[in-house]
Amino acid sequence: MTSAFARFPPRLQAAIVSNLGWSSLRPVQELAGHTLLDGNNAIVLAPTAGGKTEASIFPLLATLMEREPEGVGLIYVAPIKALLNNQAERLGHYTEMVGLRRFLWHGDIKDKEKRAFIKEPTALLMTTPESLEVMLLSAKVPHTKIFGDMRALILAICVL
């Protein structure tokens, strides 16, 4: 069977090798990669630092790279701003290394930045459940423009 890594677009493979120094994926990333690349849903469970983020983000970036979304193609929802802020640089790096963009939307983000996002949405939106609810209920947010080509949702949860 072909590896999930080999199924990624060559540009994503090259970015992973050159930016991260990886030439293969961890077992959880391979399993999730095949599942997500096949268009199925997945629940990814692994210990802290077990590769869960990459297990979900790389195959979904691969699908966005095949046909870039008009508006948001992927939403990453985390339960708290601290987790979003912690992941923002990493996920921003991953999107940038393949020519996509991400936006972080929560209560601490300035309205000016949010208005700029509404004018020009990014492929990846990172947000909290509360901020997503505000966006979905707001008459100021053009839902069809922003979410009309959405393809996937990642829910990051914390289990204690």
Tab-separated table of C-alpha atoms in Angstrom, residues 15-133:
chain	number	residue	atom	x	y	z
A	15	ALA	CA	7.711	21.446	2.064
A	16	ILE	CA	7.522	18.840	4.837
A	17	VAL	CA	10.975	17.485	3.998
A	18	SER	CA	12.672	20.868	3.576
A	19	ASN	CA	10.924	22.774	6.381
A	20	LEU	CA	10.491	20.044	8.981
A	21	GLY	CA	13.175	17.548	8.005
A	22	TRP	CA	10.684	14.675	7.905
A	23	SER	CA	10.830	12.011	5.213
A	24	SER	CA	7.926	9.967	6.572
A	25	LEU	CA	4.967	10.222	8.911
A	26	ARG	CA	4.257	8.671	12.305
A	27	PRO	CA	1.839	5.714	12.353
A	28	VAL	CA	-1.095	7.829	13.627
A	29	GLN	CA	-0.419	10.348	10.852
A	30	GLU	CA	-0.347	7.607	8.207
A	31	LEU	CA	-3.642	6.127	9.399
A	32	ALA	CA	-5.401	9.476	9.662
A	33	GLY	CA	-3.836	10.598	6.387
A	34	HIS	CA	-5.334	7.732	4.393
A	35	THR	CA	-8.723	8.174	6.053
A	36	LEU	CA	-8.897	11.919	5.419
A	37	LEU	CA	-7.453	11.746	1.894
A	38	ASP	CA	-10.187	9.213	1.103
A	39	GLY	CA	-12.779	11.800	2.171
A	40	ASN	CA	-13.781	10.098	5.410
A	41	ASN	CA	-14.196	11.498	8.903
A	42	ALA	CA	-11.651	10.649	11.589
A	43	ILE	CA	-11.110	10.927	15.303
A	44	VAL	CA	-7.390	11.157	15.987
A	45	LEU	CA	-6.240	10.067	19.431
A	46	ALA	CA	-2.615	10.178	20.506
A	47	PRO	CA	-0.628	11.274	23.547
A	48	THR	CA	0.614	14.821	23.949
A	49	ALA	CA	3.178	15.540	21.207
A	50	GLY	CA	1.993	12.392	19.424
A	51	GLY	CA	1.424	14.133	16.082
A	52	LYS	CA	-2.342	14.705	16.171
A	53	THR	CA	-2.204	18.193	14.659
A	54	GLU	CA	-0.126	17.076	11.685
A	55	ALA	CA	-2.250	13.929	11.327
A	56	SER	CA	-5.233	16.122	10.530
A	57	ILE	CA	-3.742	19.246	8.973
A	58	PHE	CA	-1.427	17.727	6.338
A	59	PRO	CA	-4.027	15.607	4.490
A	60	LEU	CA	-6.548	18.445	4.652
A	61	LEU	CA	-3.985	20.921	3.304
A	62	ALA	CA	-3.349	18.402	0.522
A	63	THR	CA	-7.012	18.521	-0.450
A	64	LEU	CA	-7.068	22.333	-0.327
A	65	MET	CA	-3.973	22.461	-2.528
A	66	GLU	CA	-5.669	20.353	-5.214
A	67	ARG	CA	-8.365	22.994	-5.577
A	68	GLU	CA	-7.886	26.142	-3.541
A	69	PRO	CA	-11.108	27.161	-1.807
A	70	GLU	CA	-13.081	30.288	-2.521
A	71	GLY	CA	-13.239	31.577	1.033
A	72	VAL	CA	-12.575	29.344	4.017
A	73	GLY	CA	-11.931	25.714	3.124
A	74	LEU	CA	-10.966	24.478	6.584
A	75	ILE	CA	-11.974	25.578	10.083
A	76	TYR	CA	-9.868	24.661	13.121
A	77	VAL	CA	-11.929	25.049	16.309
A	78	ALA	CA	-10.217	24.921	19.694
A	79	PRO	CA	-11.990	25.221	23.051
A	80	ILE	CA	-9.840	28.062	24.386
A	81	LYS	CA	-7.916	31.046	23.014
A	82	ALA	CA	-4.705	29.846	24.666
A	83	LEU	CA	-4.702	26.674	22.548
A	84	LEU	CA	-5.447	28.678	19.401
A	85	ASN	CA	-2.669	31.115	20.154
A	86	ASN	CA	-0.319	28.202	20.823
A	87	GLN	CA	-1.175	26.574	17.486
A	88	ALA	CA	-1.415	29.770	15.409
A	89	GLU	CA	2.260	30.080	14.531
A	90	ARG	CA	2.631	26.378	13.752
A	91	LEU	CA	-0.481	26.143	11.571
A	92	GLY	CA	0.415	29.458	9.968
A	93	HIS	CA	3.813	28.016	9.088
A	94	TYR	CA	2.230	24.908	7.598
A	95	THR	CA	-0.188	26.897	5.444
A	96	GLU	CA	2.479	29.362	4.313
A	97	MET	CA	4.907	26.621	3.309
A	98	VAL	CA	2.395	25.494	0.652
A	99	GLY	CA	1.193	28.956	-0.411
A	100	LEU	CA	-2.032	29.102	1.613
A	101	ARG	CA	-3.011	31.512	4.383
A	102	ARG	CA	-4.660	31.224	7.793
A	103	PHE	CA	-6.505	33.656	10.040
A	104	LEU	CA	-6.929	33.589	13.801
A	105	TRP	CA	-10.353	34.884	14.989
A	106	HIS	CA	-11.219	35.193	18.679
A	107	GLY	CA	-12.156	37.909	21.153
A	108	ASP	CA	-8.665	39.427	21.329
A	109	ILE	CA	-8.350	39.980	17.567
A	110	LYS	CA	-8.934	43.583	16.509
A	111	ASP	CA	-12.066	44.466	14.546
A	112	LYS	CA	-9.900	45.981	11.792
A	113	GLU	CA	-8.209	42.594	11.249
A	114	LYS	CA	-11.571	40.800	11.279
A	115	ARG	CA	-12.962	43.212	8.660
A	116	ALA	CA	-9.899	42.561	6.472
A	117	PHE	CA	-10.521	38.796	6.792
A	118	ILE	CA	-14.166	39.255	5.810
A	119	LYS	CA	-13.050	41.122	2.679
A	120	GLU	CA	-10.440	38.481	1.828
A	121	PRO	CA	-11.011	35.170	3.655
A	122	THR	CA	-8.147	32.727	4.128
A	123	ALA	CA	-8.069	28.983	3.370
A	124	LEU	CA	-7.773	28.154	7.096
A	125	LEU	CA	-9.788	29.833	9.833
A	126	MET	CA	-8.744	29.178	13.435
A	127	THR	CA	-11.367	30.086	16.037
A	128	THR	CA	-13.178	29.198	19.255
A	129	PRO	CA	-16.733	27.816	19.450
A	130	GLU	CA	-17.973	31.136	20.854
A	131	SER	CA	-16.338	33.205	18.121
A	132	LEU	CA	-17.648	30.864	15.439
A	133	GLU	CA	-21.140	31.256	16.865
